[in-house]
Short mmCIF file of C-alpha atoms and ligand atoms in Angstrom, two decimals:
data_model
loop_
_atom_site.label_atom_id
_atom_site.label_comp_id
_atom_site.label_asym_id
_atom_site.label_seq_id
_atom_site.Cartn_x
_atom_site.Cartn_y
_atom_site.Cartn_z
CA MET A 1 24.06 -18.12 13.75
CA ALA A 2 23.42 -19.93 16.66
CA LYS A 3 20.50 -22.79 16.13
CA LYS A 4 17.21 -22.33 17.78
CA GLU A 5 14.42 -25.41 19.38
CA ILE A 6 11.15 -24.13 18.09
CA LYS A 7 9.09 -26.19 19.98
CA LYS A 8 6.53 -28.01 17.80
CA THR A 9 3.62 -26.21 17.30
CA THR A 10 -0.02 -27.09 18.81
CA PRO A 11 -1.79 -29.58 16.69
CA THR A 12 -5.36 -27.19 15.61
CA LYS A 13 -8.35 -28.50 16.79
CA GLY A 14 -10.60 -30.57 14.25
CA THR A 15 -6.81 -31.46 12.48
CA LYS A 16 -4.28 -34.08 12.37
CA ASP A 17 -0.88 -32.74 12.78
CA LEU A 18 1.16 -32.31 9.52
CA SER A 19 4.07 -29.52 10.63
CA LEU A 20 7.27 -30.80 10.81
CA ASP A 21 8.94 -30.42 14.33
CA PHE A 22 11.96 -27.94 14.01
CA LYS A 23 14.53 -28.68 16.03
CA GLY A 24 17.55 -27.32 14.79
CA VAL A 25 16.28 -24.39 12.08
CA TRP A 26 18.66 -22.15 12.12
CA GLU A 27 18.25 -18.07 13.83
CA TYR A 28 20.02 -15.39 13.19
CA ALA A 29 21.74 -12.67 14.77
CA PRO A 30 20.53 -9.39 15.25
CA ALA A 31 21.17 -6.71 12.52
CA PRO A 32 19.31 -3.50 12.86
CA GLU A 33 19.05 -1.07 11.18
CA ASP A 34 21.33 2.43 12.04
CA SER A 35 18.99 5.73 12.59
CA LYS A 36 21.42 7.35 13.43
CA HIS A 37 22.02 9.35 10.06
CA ILE A 38 19.01 10.48 10.51
CA THR A 39 17.15 13.54 11.22
CA ILE A 40 14.23 13.53 12.85
CA LYS A 41 12.52 17.19 14.50
CA PRO A 42 10.66 17.37 17.54
CA GLN A 43 7.68 19.51 15.30
CA TYR A 44 6.37 19.76 11.46
CA ASP A 45 4.57 22.39 10.13
CA LEU A 46 2.60 22.37 6.72
CA PHE A 47 4.28 23.18 3.17
CA ILE A 48 2.86 25.15 1.71
CA ASN A 49 3.76 27.41 -1.30
CA GLY A 50 6.88 26.35 -1.08
CA LYS A 51 7.85 26.83 2.85
CA PHE A 52 6.73 24.99 5.80
CA VAL A 53 4.59 27.12 7.37
CA LYS A 54 2.80 26.91 11.34
CA PRO A 55 -0.74 25.89 10.29
CA MET A 56 -3.30 28.25 11.29
CA SER A 57 -5.35 25.69 12.73
CA LYS A 58 -2.30 26.20 15.49
CA LYS A 59 -3.00 22.48 16.77
CA TYR A 60 -0.10 19.39 15.80
CA PHE A 61 -0.93 15.99 16.22
CA ASP A 62 2.02 13.27 17.56
CA THR A 63 3.35 10.26 15.18
CA ILE A 64 4.38 7.39 17.46
CA ASN A 65 6.80 4.44 16.08
CA PRO A 66 4.07 0.94 16.30
CA ALA A 67 7.13 -0.18 17.11
CA THR A 68 8.11 1.16 20.67
CA GLY A 69 5.21 3.00 21.32
CA VAL A 70 7.26 5.97 21.36
CA LYS A 71 6.78 9.33 19.59
CA LEU A 72 8.48 10.63 17.29
CA SER A 73 7.18 13.83 16.13
CA GLU A 74 4.22 16.33 16.20
CA VAL A 75 2.77 16.71 13.11
CA ALA A 76 0.57 20.36 12.34
CA ASP A 77 -3.32 19.85 11.97
CA ALA A 78 -4.09 21.66 8.63
CA ASN A 79 -7.28 22.74 9.01
CA GLU A 80 -10.31 24.57 6.60
CA LYS A 81 -8.14 27.55 6.37
CA ASP A 82 -4.81 25.98 5.88
CA VAL A 83 -6.02 24.01 2.80
CA ASP A 84 -7.85 26.89 1.65
CA LEU A 85 -3.69 28.01 1.33
CA ALA A 86 -2.46 24.96 -0.50
CA VAL A 87 -4.86 25.32 -2.62
CA LYS A 88 -4.94 29.10 -3.71
CA ALA A 89 -0.95 28.18 -3.99
CA ALA A 90 -1.57 25.58 -6.04
CA ARG A 91 -3.81 27.72 -8.46
CA ASN A 92 -1.59 30.65 -8.20
CA ALA A 93 1.34 28.21 -9.71
CA TYR A 94 -0.96 26.69 -12.44
CA ASP A 95 -1.00 29.84 -13.16
CA ASN A 96 1.39 31.90 -13.29
CA VAL A 97 4.05 28.67 -14.04
CA TRP A 98 3.78 25.32 -13.76
CA SER A 99 1.22 25.13 -16.69
CA LYS A 100 3.43 27.67 -18.57
CA MET A 101 6.70 25.53 -18.16
CA PRO A 102 7.77 24.70 -21.70
CA ALA A 103 7.37 20.48 -20.74
CA LYS A 104 10.67 18.62 -20.70
CA GLU A 105 11.41 21.84 -18.19
CA ARG A 106 9.05 19.54 -16.73
CA GLY A 107 9.97 16.84 -16.77
CA LYS A 108 13.83 17.56 -15.70
CA TYR A 109 12.16 18.31 -12.32
CA LEU A 110 10.94 15.12 -11.86
CA TYR A 111 14.29 13.24 -12.80
CA ARG A 112 16.03 15.58 -9.97
CA ILE A 113 13.21 14.11 -7.54
CA ALA A 114 14.00 10.41 -7.75
CA ARG A 115 17.43 10.81 -8.25
CA MET A 116 17.40 13.72 -5.01
CA ILE A 117 14.86 10.16 -3.76
CA GLN A 118 17.78 8.02 -4.21
CA GLU A 119 20.64 9.50 -2.95
CA ARG A 120 18.63 10.25 0.30
CA ALA A 121 17.04 6.67 -0.32
CA ARG A 122 18.34 4.64 3.78
CA GLU A 123 16.86 8.12 4.98
CA PHE A 124 13.14 7.76 3.70
CA SER A 125 13.49 3.54 4.22
CA VAL A 126 14.23 3.95 7.84
CA ILE A 127 12.54 6.99 8.92
CA GLU A 128 9.30 5.09 6.58
CA THR A 129 9.83 1.77 8.79
CA LEU A 130 10.21 4.32 12.56
CA ASP A 131 6.42 5.63 11.21
CA GLY A 132 4.81 3.22 9.65
CA GLY A 133 6.29 0.15 11.85
CA LYS A 134 7.17 -2.10 8.02
CA SER A 135 10.16 -3.94 7.89
CA ILE A 136 13.28 -2.30 7.48
CA ARG A 137 13.56 -4.90 4.26
CA GLU A 138 10.57 -3.97 2.54
CA SER A 139 11.10 0.16 2.85
CA ARG A 140 14.37 -0.34 1.47
CA ASP A 141 13.98 -2.73 -0.87
CA ILE A 142 10.71 -2.03 -1.88
CA ASP A 143 8.85 1.42 -1.23
CA VAL A 144 11.54 3.84 -1.74
CA PRO A 145 13.34 2.53 -4.97
CA LEU A 146 9.79 1.76 -6.92
CA ALA A 147 9.13 5.53 -5.08
CA ALA A 148 12.17 6.91 -7.43
CA ASN A 149 10.47 4.65 -9.93
CA HIS A 150 8.01 6.64 -10.66
CA PHE A 151 9.91 10.17 -11.12
CA PHE A 152 11.49 8.78 -13.23
CA TYR A 153 8.80 7.21 -15.38
CA TYR A 154 6.94 9.61 -15.51
CA ALA A 155 9.41 12.33 -16.37
CA GLY A 156 9.74 10.25 -19.43
CA TRP A 157 6.23 10.71 -20.71
CA ALA A 158 6.20 15.03 -19.12
CA ASP A 159 7.27 16.27 -22.86
CA LYS A 160 5.59 13.02 -25.50
CA LEU A 161 2.17 13.55 -24.30
CA ASP A 162 1.01 13.84 -27.78
CA TYR A 163 2.91 10.72 -28.31
CA ALA A 164 1.01 8.65 -25.80
CA PHE A 165 -2.34 10.19 -27.32
CA PRO A 166 -2.20 10.74 -31.37
CA ASN A 167 -4.15 13.44 -32.75
CA ARG A 168 -6.94 13.90 -29.17
CA LYS A 169 -4.31 17.55 -27.73
CA PRO A 170 -4.23 16.67 -24.00
CA GLU A 171 -4.14 19.70 -21.69
CA SER A 172 -3.48 19.60 -18.45
CA ILE A 173 -6.80 19.81 -15.99
CA GLY A 174 -5.40 22.15 -13.34
CA VAL A 175 -5.59 21.64 -9.01
CA ALA A 176 -4.97 17.66 -7.80
CA GLY A 177 -6.09 17.54 -4.51
CA GLN A 178 -4.98 13.55 -3.61
CA ILE A 179 -5.61 11.98 -0.82
CA ILE A 180 -3.61 9.12 0.41
CA PRO A 181 -3.01 6.10 3.28
CA TRP A 182 -0.94 4.85 5.75
CA ASN A 183 0.43 1.35 4.35
CA PHE A 184 2.59 2.68 1.31
CA PRO A 185 2.71 6.41 2.57
CA LEU A 186 6.05 7.66 0.36
CA LEU A 187 4.43 5.59 -2.81
CA MET A 188 1.51 6.87 -2.65
CA ALA A 189 2.37 10.13 -3.05
CA ALA A 190 5.03 8.70 -5.50
CA TRP A 191 1.67 7.76 -7.31
CA LYS A 192 0.09 10.66 -6.83
CA ILE A 193 2.01 13.52 -7.81
CA ALA A 194 4.18 12.06 -10.57
CA PRO A 195 1.76 12.05 -12.59
CA ALA A 196 -0.02 15.33 -12.00
CA LEU A 197 3.27 17.04 -12.21
CA ALA A 198 4.31 15.31 -15.58
CA THR A 199 1.37 16.42 -17.06
CA GLY A 200 1.12 19.30 -16.25
CA ASN A 201 -1.24 19.76 -13.31
CA THR A 202 -0.44 21.31 -9.81
CA VAL A 203 -0.98 19.10 -6.29
CA VAL A 204 -2.70 19.47 -2.54
CA LEU A 205 -1.50 16.18 -1.32
CA LYS A 206 -2.81 15.68 2.17
CA PRO A 207 -0.38 11.88 3.93
CA SER A 208 -2.13 9.36 6.82
CA GLU A 209 -2.27 10.82 9.78
CA THR A 210 -0.42 7.72 11.13
CA THR A 211 2.12 8.06 8.91
CA PRO A 212 3.26 11.62 7.42
CA LEU A 213 6.55 12.59 8.15
CA THR A 214 7.87 10.53 4.38
CA ALA A 215 6.10 12.68 3.12
CA LEU A 216 7.07 16.32 4.79
CA LYS A 217 10.88 14.65 3.74
CA LEU A 218 9.69 14.82 0.54
CA ALA A 219 8.87 18.71 1.15
CA GLU A 220 12.52 18.62 1.95
CA ILE A 221 13.04 17.57 -1.55
CA MET A 222 10.83 19.53 -3.31
CA GLN A 223 12.62 22.55 -1.95
CA GLU A 224 15.87 21.61 -2.93
CA CYS A 225 15.69 20.98 -6.28
CA GLY A 226 14.35 23.73 -7.16
CA LEU A 227 10.88 23.30 -7.75
CA PRO A 228 8.43 26.41 -8.29
CA ASP A 229 6.61 28.27 -4.57
CA GLY A 230 3.22 26.04 -5.11
CA VAL A 231 3.47 22.79 -7.73
CA VAL A 232 2.86 20.64 -4.54
CA ASN A 233 0.81 21.63 -1.27
CA ILE A 234 1.17 19.14 1.78
CA VAL A 235 -0.74 19.01 4.28
CA THR A 236 -1.59 16.90 7.53
CA GLY A 237 -4.48 16.15 9.35
CA ALA A 238 -6.61 13.69 9.55
CA GLY A 239 -10.07 12.99 7.72
CA VAL A 240 -11.40 16.47 8.40
CA THR A 241 -8.26 17.82 6.62
CA GLY A 242 -8.98 14.94 3.91
CA ALA A 243 -12.37 16.53 3.39
CA ALA A 244 -11.28 20.16 3.79
CA ILE A 245 -9.48 19.35 0.34
CA VAL A 246 -12.26 17.33 -1.10
CA ASN A 247 -15.52 19.73 -0.74
CA HIS A 248 -13.18 23.45 -1.72
CA PRO A 249 -14.54 24.72 -5.31
CA ASP A 250 -11.25 25.20 -6.03
CA ILE A 251 -9.59 21.87 -6.63
CA ASN A 252 -10.30 20.36 -10.32
CA LYS A 253 -9.23 17.00 -9.38
CA ILE A 254 -9.85 14.47 -6.65
CA ALA A 255 -7.18 11.52 -6.18
CA PHE A 256 -8.39 9.11 -3.51
CA THR A 257 -6.59 5.79 -1.74
CA GLY A 258 -7.82 4.01 1.04
CA SER A 259 -10.98 2.15 2.75
CA THR A 260 -14.03 1.81 0.43
CA GLY A 261 -15.65 3.27 3.01
CA VAL A 262 -14.39 6.10 2.40
CA GLY A 263 -14.69 5.91 -0.35
CA LYS A 264 -17.44 5.64 -0.79
CA TYR A 265 -17.95 9.06 0.73
CA ILE A 266 -15.77 10.90 -1.43
CA GLN A 267 -17.69 9.88 -4.32
CA LYS A 268 -21.88 11.29 -3.02
CA ALA A 269 -19.86 14.33 -2.46
CA VAL A 270 -18.64 14.88 -5.13
CA ALA A 271 -21.08 14.23 -7.19
CA GLY A 272 -22.65 17.51 -9.23
CA THR A 273 -19.47 18.92 -8.81
CA ASN A 274 -17.66 19.35 -12.56
CA LYS A 275 -14.71 17.45 -10.26
CA LYS A 276 -12.47 14.02 -11.77
CA LEU A 277 -12.32 11.42 -9.91
CA THR A 278 -10.45 7.80 -9.10
CA LEU A 279 -10.80 5.95 -6.86
CA GLU A 280 -8.22 3.41 -5.29
CA LEU A 281 -9.77 1.31 -2.45
CA GLY A 282 -9.64 -1.70 -0.37
CA GLY A 283 -10.09 -5.50 -2.08
CA LYS A 284 -10.41 -9.48 -0.87
CA ALA A 285 -8.61 -10.55 -3.05
CA ALA A 286 -8.41 -14.51 -3.49
CA HIS A 287 -5.51 -16.16 -4.25
CA ILE A 288 -5.99 -19.93 -6.05
CA ILE A 289 -3.54 -23.25 -6.06
CA PHE A 290 -4.69 -25.74 -8.68
CA ASP A 291 -3.14 -28.88 -8.15
CA ASP A 292 -0.97 -29.39 -10.62
CA ALA A 293 1.15 -25.63 -9.12
CA PRO A 294 4.04 -25.16 -8.52
CA ILE A 295 4.25 -26.42 -4.61
CA ASP A 296 6.83 -24.87 -2.74
CA GLN A 297 6.67 -21.82 -5.11
CA ALA A 298 3.06 -21.04 -4.86
CA VAL A 299 3.48 -21.39 -0.81
CA GLU A 300 6.57 -18.85 -1.23
CA GLY A 301 3.96 -16.50 -3.29
CA ILE A 302 1.01 -17.18 -0.56
CA VAL A 303 3.27 -15.90 1.91
CA ASN A 304 4.39 -13.22 0.42
CA GLY A 305 0.91 -12.10 -1.03
CA ILE A 306 -0.65 -12.18 2.80
CA PHE A 307 1.95 -11.45 5.09
CA PHE A 308 4.43 -9.30 2.86
CA ASN A 309 3.64 -5.78 5.46
CA GLN A 310 1.68 -7.28 7.93
CA GLY A 311 -0.97 -8.04 5.12
CA HIS A 312 -1.66 -4.68 5.16
CA VAL A 313 -2.37 -4.19 1.39
CA CYS A 314 -4.88 -3.29 -0.94
CA CYS A 315 -3.66 -5.99 -3.12
CA ALA A 316 -2.88 -8.70 -0.51
CA GLY A 317 -3.88 -12.74 -1.29
CA SER A 318 -6.26 -12.82 2.14
CA ARG A 319 -9.03 -15.29 0.25
CA LEU A 320 -7.07 -18.90 -0.53
CA PHE A 321 -8.37 -21.34 -2.72
CA VAL A 322 -6.72 -24.49 -2.66
CA GLN A 323 -8.11 -27.16 -5.52
CA GLU A 324 -8.96 -30.36 -2.10
CA SER A 325 -6.43 -32.48 -4.14
CA VAL A 326 -3.12 -30.90 -2.89
CA ALA A 327 -5.13 -29.01 0.41
CA GLU A 328 -3.25 -30.73 3.25
CA VAL A 329 0.33 -31.12 0.80
CA VAL A 330 0.22 -26.29 0.73
CA ILE A 331 -1.99 -25.88 4.45
CA ARG A 332 1.07 -28.10 5.88
CA LYS A 333 3.94 -26.39 3.97
CA LEU A 334 2.40 -23.03 4.86
CA LYS A 335 2.43 -23.67 8.49
CA ASP A 336 5.60 -24.93 8.18
CA ARG A 337 7.18 -21.55 6.29
CA LEU A 338 4.69 -19.57 9.24
CA GLN A 339 7.24 -21.65 11.48
CA THR A 340 10.12 -19.62 9.65
CA LEU A 341 9.45 -16.23 9.77
CA ILE A 342 10.46 -13.35 11.93
CA ILE A 343 8.40 -11.23 13.85
CA GLY A 344 9.74 -8.60 15.41
CA ASP A 345 11.56 -5.41 16.07
CA PRO A 346 10.91 -3.69 11.68
CA MET A 347 15.21 -2.23 11.46
CA ASP A 348 16.23 -5.73 11.61
CA LYS A 349 17.06 -6.84 8.76
CA ASN A 350 16.14 -10.62 9.49
CA THR A 351 12.45 -9.05 9.91
CA ASP A 352 10.11 -10.39 8.04
CA ILE A 353 7.01 -9.20 9.55
CA GLY A 354 7.03 -5.61 11.20
CA ALA A 355 4.24 -3.90 13.19
CA ILE A 356 0.81 -3.56 12.97
CA ASN A 357 1.00 0.32 11.98
CA SER A 358 -1.85 2.09 14.58
CA GLN A 359 -3.83 0.80 17.94
CA LYS A 360 -6.61 1.18 15.83
CA GLN A 361 -5.70 -0.97 12.77
CA TYR A 362 -3.91 -3.78 15.54
CA ASP A 363 -7.90 -3.64 17.36
CA SER A 364 -9.56 -3.90 14.29
CA ILE A 365 -7.65 -7.20 13.19
CA ASN A 366 -7.89 -8.89 16.72
CA ASN A 367 -11.31 -8.17 16.52
CA TYR A 368 -11.70 -9.80 13.47
CA LEU A 369 -9.47 -12.63 15.49
CA LYS A 370 -12.28 -12.85 17.83
CA ILE A 371 -15.14 -12.93 14.84
CA ALA A 372 -13.19 -16.16 13.02
CA LYS A 373 -13.22 -17.41 16.69
CA ASN A 374 -16.39 -16.84 17.54
CA GLU A 375 -17.63 -18.20 13.70
CA GLY A 376 -15.95 -21.87 14.46
CA LEU A 377 -13.78 -21.41 12.24
CA ASP A 378 -9.81 -22.87 13.50
CA ILE A 379 -6.98 -20.66 13.63
CA TYR A 380 -3.98 -21.34 12.76
CA GLN A 381 -0.66 -19.54 14.06
CA PRO A 382 3.04 -19.82 14.63
CA THR A 383 4.56 -20.00 18.12
CA CYS A 384 7.51 -17.72 17.23
CA SER A 385 7.81 -15.38 20.07
CA ILE A 386 6.87 -11.43 19.28
CA PRO A 387 7.86 -8.41 21.28
CA SER A 388 6.13 -8.26 24.34
CA LYS A 389 6.01 -4.05 23.58
CA GLY A 390 4.32 -2.41 19.94
CA LEU A 391 1.37 -3.56 18.02
CA PHE A 392 2.49 -7.10 16.69
CA ILE A 393 -0.31 -10.03 14.94
CA ARG A 394 1.56 -13.82 14.34
CA PRO A 395 0.56 -14.22 11.31
CA THR A 396 -2.61 -16.17 11.48
CA LEU A 397 -4.35 -19.47 9.04
CA LEU A 398 -8.33 -18.77 9.16
CA LEU A 399 -8.32 -23.05 8.20
CA ASN A 400 -12.15 -24.38 7.54
CA ALA A 401 -13.86 -20.87 5.73
CA SER A 402 -16.67 -20.84 3.70
CA GLN A 403 -17.62 -18.51 1.36
CA SER A 404 -20.82 -16.65 4.48
CA HIS A 405 -17.92 -15.99 7.10
CA LYS A 406 -17.39 -12.95 8.29
CA VAL A 407 -13.43 -12.74 7.99
CA VAL A 408 -13.86 -14.79 3.37
CA GLN A 409 -16.34 -11.00 2.71
CA GLU A 410 -14.62 -8.29 4.49
CA GLU A 411 -11.11 -6.54 4.46
CA ILE A 412 -9.19 -7.83 7.14
CA PHE A 413 -5.88 -5.61 6.00
CA GLY A 414 -4.59 -7.44 8.38
CA PRO A 415 -2.20 -10.74 8.58
CA VAL A 416 -4.67 -13.22 8.02
CA LEU A 417 -5.52 -15.70 5.33
CA ALA A 418 -8.52 -17.50 5.40
CA ILE A 419 -8.19 -21.25 3.08
CA GLN A 420 -10.67 -22.20 1.55
CA THR A 421 -11.10 -25.76 -1.09
CA PHE A 422 -12.20 -25.87 -4.48
CA ARG A 423 -12.74 -29.41 -7.30
CA THR A 424 -13.36 -27.89 -10.57
CA ILE A 425 -12.06 -24.88 -12.45
CA GLU A 426 -16.41 -23.16 -12.38
CA GLU A 427 -16.58 -23.08 -9.09
CA VAL A 428 -13.39 -21.18 -8.30
CA ILE A 429 -14.03 -18.64 -10.57
CA GLU A 430 -17.68 -18.65 -9.19
CA LYS A 431 -16.19 -18.00 -4.60
CA ALA A 432 -13.73 -15.97 -6.48
CA ASN A 433 -15.37 -13.58 -7.80
CA ASN A 434 -18.58 -13.79 -5.03
CA THR A 435 -16.70 -10.23 -3.33
CA PRO A 436 -17.31 -6.84 -4.01
CA PHE A 437 -13.81 -6.32 -3.90
CA GLY A 438 -12.54 -6.63 -7.59
CA LEU A 439 -8.71 -4.99 -7.35
CA SER A 440 -6.31 -8.12 -7.85
CA ALA A 441 -6.04 -12.18 -7.85
CA GLY A 442 -2.93 -14.43 -8.63
CA VAL A 443 -3.44 -18.08 -10.20
CA TRP A 444 -0.27 -20.64 -10.13
CA THR A 445 -0.70 -23.59 -12.45
CA ASP A 446 1.89 -25.30 -15.12
CA LYS A 447 -0.74 -24.46 -17.54
CA GLY A 448 -0.81 -21.24 -19.71
CA ALA A 449 -4.26 -21.87 -21.55
CA LYS A 450 -5.74 -21.93 -17.40
CA ILE A 451 -4.45 -18.74 -17.00
CA PHE A 452 -5.86 -16.64 -20.00
CA ASN A 453 -8.91 -18.67 -19.21
CA LEU A 454 -9.59 -17.78 -15.41
CA THR A 455 -7.56 -13.73 -15.76
CA THR A 456 -10.10 -13.68 -18.33
CA LYS A 457 -13.55 -14.58 -16.35
CA LEU A 458 -11.79 -13.54 -12.56
CA LYS A 459 -13.11 -9.79 -11.47
CA ALA A 460 -9.47 -8.29 -11.27
CA GLY A 461 -8.30 -4.49 -11.65
CA ILE A 462 -5.26 -7.34 -11.29
CA VAL A 463 -4.77 -10.90 -11.67
CA TRP A 464 -0.87 -12.17 -11.15
CA ALA A 465 0.27 -15.69 -12.57
CA ASN A 466 2.38 -17.82 -11.24
CA THR A 467 3.79 -14.59 -9.62
CA TYR A 468 2.25 -11.92 -6.03
CA ASN A 469 2.67 -8.76 -6.09
CA LYS A 470 4.90 -7.41 -8.48
CA PHE A 471 5.25 -3.64 -9.55
CA ASP A 472 6.41 -1.52 -12.20
CA PRO A 473 5.56 1.88 -12.59
CA THR A 474 4.73 0.96 -16.57
CA SER A 475 2.13 -1.14 -15.55
CA PRO A 476 -1.38 0.56 -14.93
CA PHE A 477 -3.06 0.09 -11.65
CA GLY A 478 -6.89 -0.23 -9.96
CA GLY A 479 -10.17 -2.24 -8.84
CA PHE A 480 -13.34 -3.10 -10.55
CA LYS A 481 -16.72 -3.21 -7.65
CA GLU A 482 -16.16 -0.91 -5.19
CA SER A 483 -11.88 -1.29 -5.27
CA GLY A 484 -12.08 1.67 -6.90
CA PHE A 485 -11.99 3.30 -10.72
CA GLY A 486 -9.27 4.59 -12.66
CA ARG A 487 -5.67 3.15 -12.74
CA GLU A 488 -2.17 4.65 -11.75
CA GLY A 489 1.16 3.57 -13.21
CA GLY A 490 1.31 3.59 -17.34
CA LEU A 491 0.59 5.45 -19.20
CA HIS A 492 -3.30 4.52 -17.78
CA GLY A 493 -1.94 7.00 -15.34
CA LEU A 494 -1.85 10.10 -17.62
CA MET A 495 -5.73 10.23 -18.26
CA PRO A 496 -6.95 10.57 -15.23
CA TYR A 497 -4.42 14.05 -15.09
CA LEU A 498 -5.72 15.71 -18.27
CA ASN A 499 -8.88 17.38 -20.48
CA PHE A 500 -9.16 15.48 -24.07
P1 LIG B 1 -8.93 5.14 5.35
O1 LIG B 1 -9.67 5.59 3.77
O2 LIG B 1 -9.24 5.50 7.02
O3 LIG B 1 -7.94 6.59 5.49
C1 LIG B 1 -7.11 6.81 3.72
C2 LIG B 1 -7.11 8.22 3.90
O4 LIG B 1 -8.18 9.53 3.84
C3 LIG B 1 -6.39 8.64 5.08
O5 LIG B 1 -5.18 9.86 4.35
C4 LIG B 1 -7.14 9.56 5.82
O6 LIG B 1 -6.78 10.78 6.87
C5 LIG B 1 -8.27 9.90 5.24
N1 LIG B 1 -9.30 9.93 4.97
C6 LIG B 1 -9.88 10.00 6.04
N2 LIG B 1 -11.56 10.41 6.39
C7 LIG B 1 -11.76 10.81 6.16
C8 LIG B 1 -12.63 11.60 4.45
N3 LIG B 1 -14.13 11.90 5.45
N4 LIG B 1 -12.48 12.85 4.12
C9 LIG B 1 -11.09 12.17 3.34
N5 LIG B 1 -10.53 12.06 3.85
C10 LIG B 1 -10.20 11.15 4.78
O7 LIG B 1 -8.08 3.67 4.81
P2 LIG B 1 -6.19 3.58 5.35
O8 LIG B 1 -7.15 3.14 6.79
O9 LIG B 1 -5.36 4.62 5.33
O10 LIG B 1 -6.11 2.93 4.41
C11 LIG B 1 -5.95 1.61 4.54
C12 LIG B 1 -7.34 1.35 3.55
O11 LIG B 1 -6.80 1.51 2.12
C13 LIG B 1 -7.25 -0.31 2.76
O12 LIG B 1 -8.60 -0.48 2.75
C14 LIG B 1 -6.63 -0.56 1.91
O13 LIG B 1 -7.07 -1.22 0.74
C15 LIG B 1 -6.74 0.50 0.82
N6 LIG B 1 -6.02 0.96 0.22
C16 LIG B 1 -5.88 0.81 -2.21
C17 LIG B 1 -5.42 0.99 -2.26
C18 LIG B 1 -5.12 0.20 -3.71
O14 LIG B 1 -4.39 1.32 -4.37
N7 LIG B 1 -6.82 -0.23 -4.22
C19 LIG B 1 -3.83 1.36 -2.00
C20 LIG B 1 -3.22 1.13 -0.66
C21 LIG B 1 -4.44 0.93 0.27
#
C-alpha cells in the first residue's frame, strides 16, 4: 500500500472550513475482479416458453457498460406480438402445468433456482456490475446473495400457504406481468418471480432496457433447472414493451417497480379492468440525526444511506435532518468521510461508488446539481479523482437546503444529499412528512422512546433505527402516498399473488 496525499478541500463559500487535512490517507493497490470466467453472448433473444426465440419485431438494442461506454451485447426489443406470445405461453403453463402441480413440487423448483444462483454467484455479480455500473462489492455482497435468499425464503412458503393464511383458502391468480427498474436488476427480478411462483402463478417479466443481462442469465437457470416451459418468460425492451404487458387483456396481475411517473400511467391504464396491481415507486427518505445519537455511527449510516449504489436506491436517505446543536460536527465528519470514499472502476473491490447507470440518469443528476446551484445552495464535493471516461459523479452535499428547494422535493436518484437542520421533534416530523413520497426513513438517537414516537408518526413504509438500508426477505417492503402500494417480501409479499 502506498500513501497518497489528498489536497485539502476547497472551503465552501460562506461556511467555515472545518474539514481535516487528509495528508497520509492510505491508498489501496488496485484489486480488479476478473471477468474472464463469464460469458456474455453478442446477442440475446427473448425467453418465451422455455426457449430463446428471435423477436417478431426483428429489432435489437445495445446494452452498454456505463463505466467504460463499451457495448456488452445487443438484446431483443419485444413488440406487442412478442408480448402476446409470452402471455400465451404463461397462460398455457398456468392452466396445464403450474397451477395443477402439488405445492411442494413447486417449492422444489424454487429451491433449485436459489441454489443455482448461489453456484453462479460470481458470474451474476460480475455481469450485474458490468451492465449496471454498481460496485462489485455491492453486487457480490448484497444483490446476488439477497436474490438467492428470496428464492429460498419463498420456496419455504410454497406448500405452507394454508398455514400462512389460516381458514382463508388462498388461490393463485393466473398470469403476472412484472416490470422492473435498473437499480437492482437481479434482486428485483427475484422479488417479483419468487413469490409469484411460490403461490402458483406464472410470469412474464420485463427487465429495464439498460440492465437486461442478469435477467437473461436467470432465464438460463430456469432452463437448466428444468422449470416447465412457459412458467417464467422474459421479454426485453423499453417502455413500449412494458406498456404492451400492462395493456394485455389476458394478464391477471401487474407488479411494477419504477418511477412514480410511470406508476401513475400504469394505475390509469389498469383502472376499470380486473387486473390486480402493486406499485413500488420513488422515494425521498428523511434521515434524522438527533443530538444524542452516536455521531460516528450515524455518519457511517448517512453515507451508506445515500451514497451506496451511487444513490440509485428508491429508499435512499436523500434528505438529511440534523439537530442544530450537532450540525457543525456532523457536517464536518461527513465531509471528512466523503474525502476518503473511492470512486471509479466498479470492478475494483476497493471501489465505494461506481458508475451512474445510464447517460439519461447522468444528465438528470447533473441537471439537478445545476438547479441546486441556481437555487443558491452551497455544494460540497470531495476532491478525489474520478475516471476521465465513463459516467461518474462525485458524492455531493447540498448544505443550506430548505423545504422549498426543488432538490429537496424531487427524487434525484443519484449520490446527492440535501442537508437541513431542526430544533424540535415536532419540527422534524413535520418537515420529514412534507413530501409527496412515503417509502422509507431513518432515525439515529440513543433513546428508544424517541424511536417509537417517530416510527408511529413518520409516514413511511420502512423506518430504520440506528441503521440504514438493511434488507431481508422475511421483512415486508413498500410505501405510502406516491411511493406506491402493496408489499414485497415476507408473508405480506405473498398476498398480492393470491385470491382469497
Ligand atoms: P422507470 O419508471 O423509468 O422504468 C421502470 C421500468 O418501467 C423499466 O423496465 C421501463 O422500461 C418500464 N417502463 C417505462 N415506461 C413504461 C410504460 N409506459 N409502461 C410500462 N412500463 C414502462 O424507472 P427507472 O428509471 O428504471 O427506475 C428508477 C425508479 O424506480 C426510481 O423512481 C426509484 O425510486 C424506483 N424504484 C422503486 C423501488 C421500490 O421498491 N419502491 C425499487 C427500485 C426502484
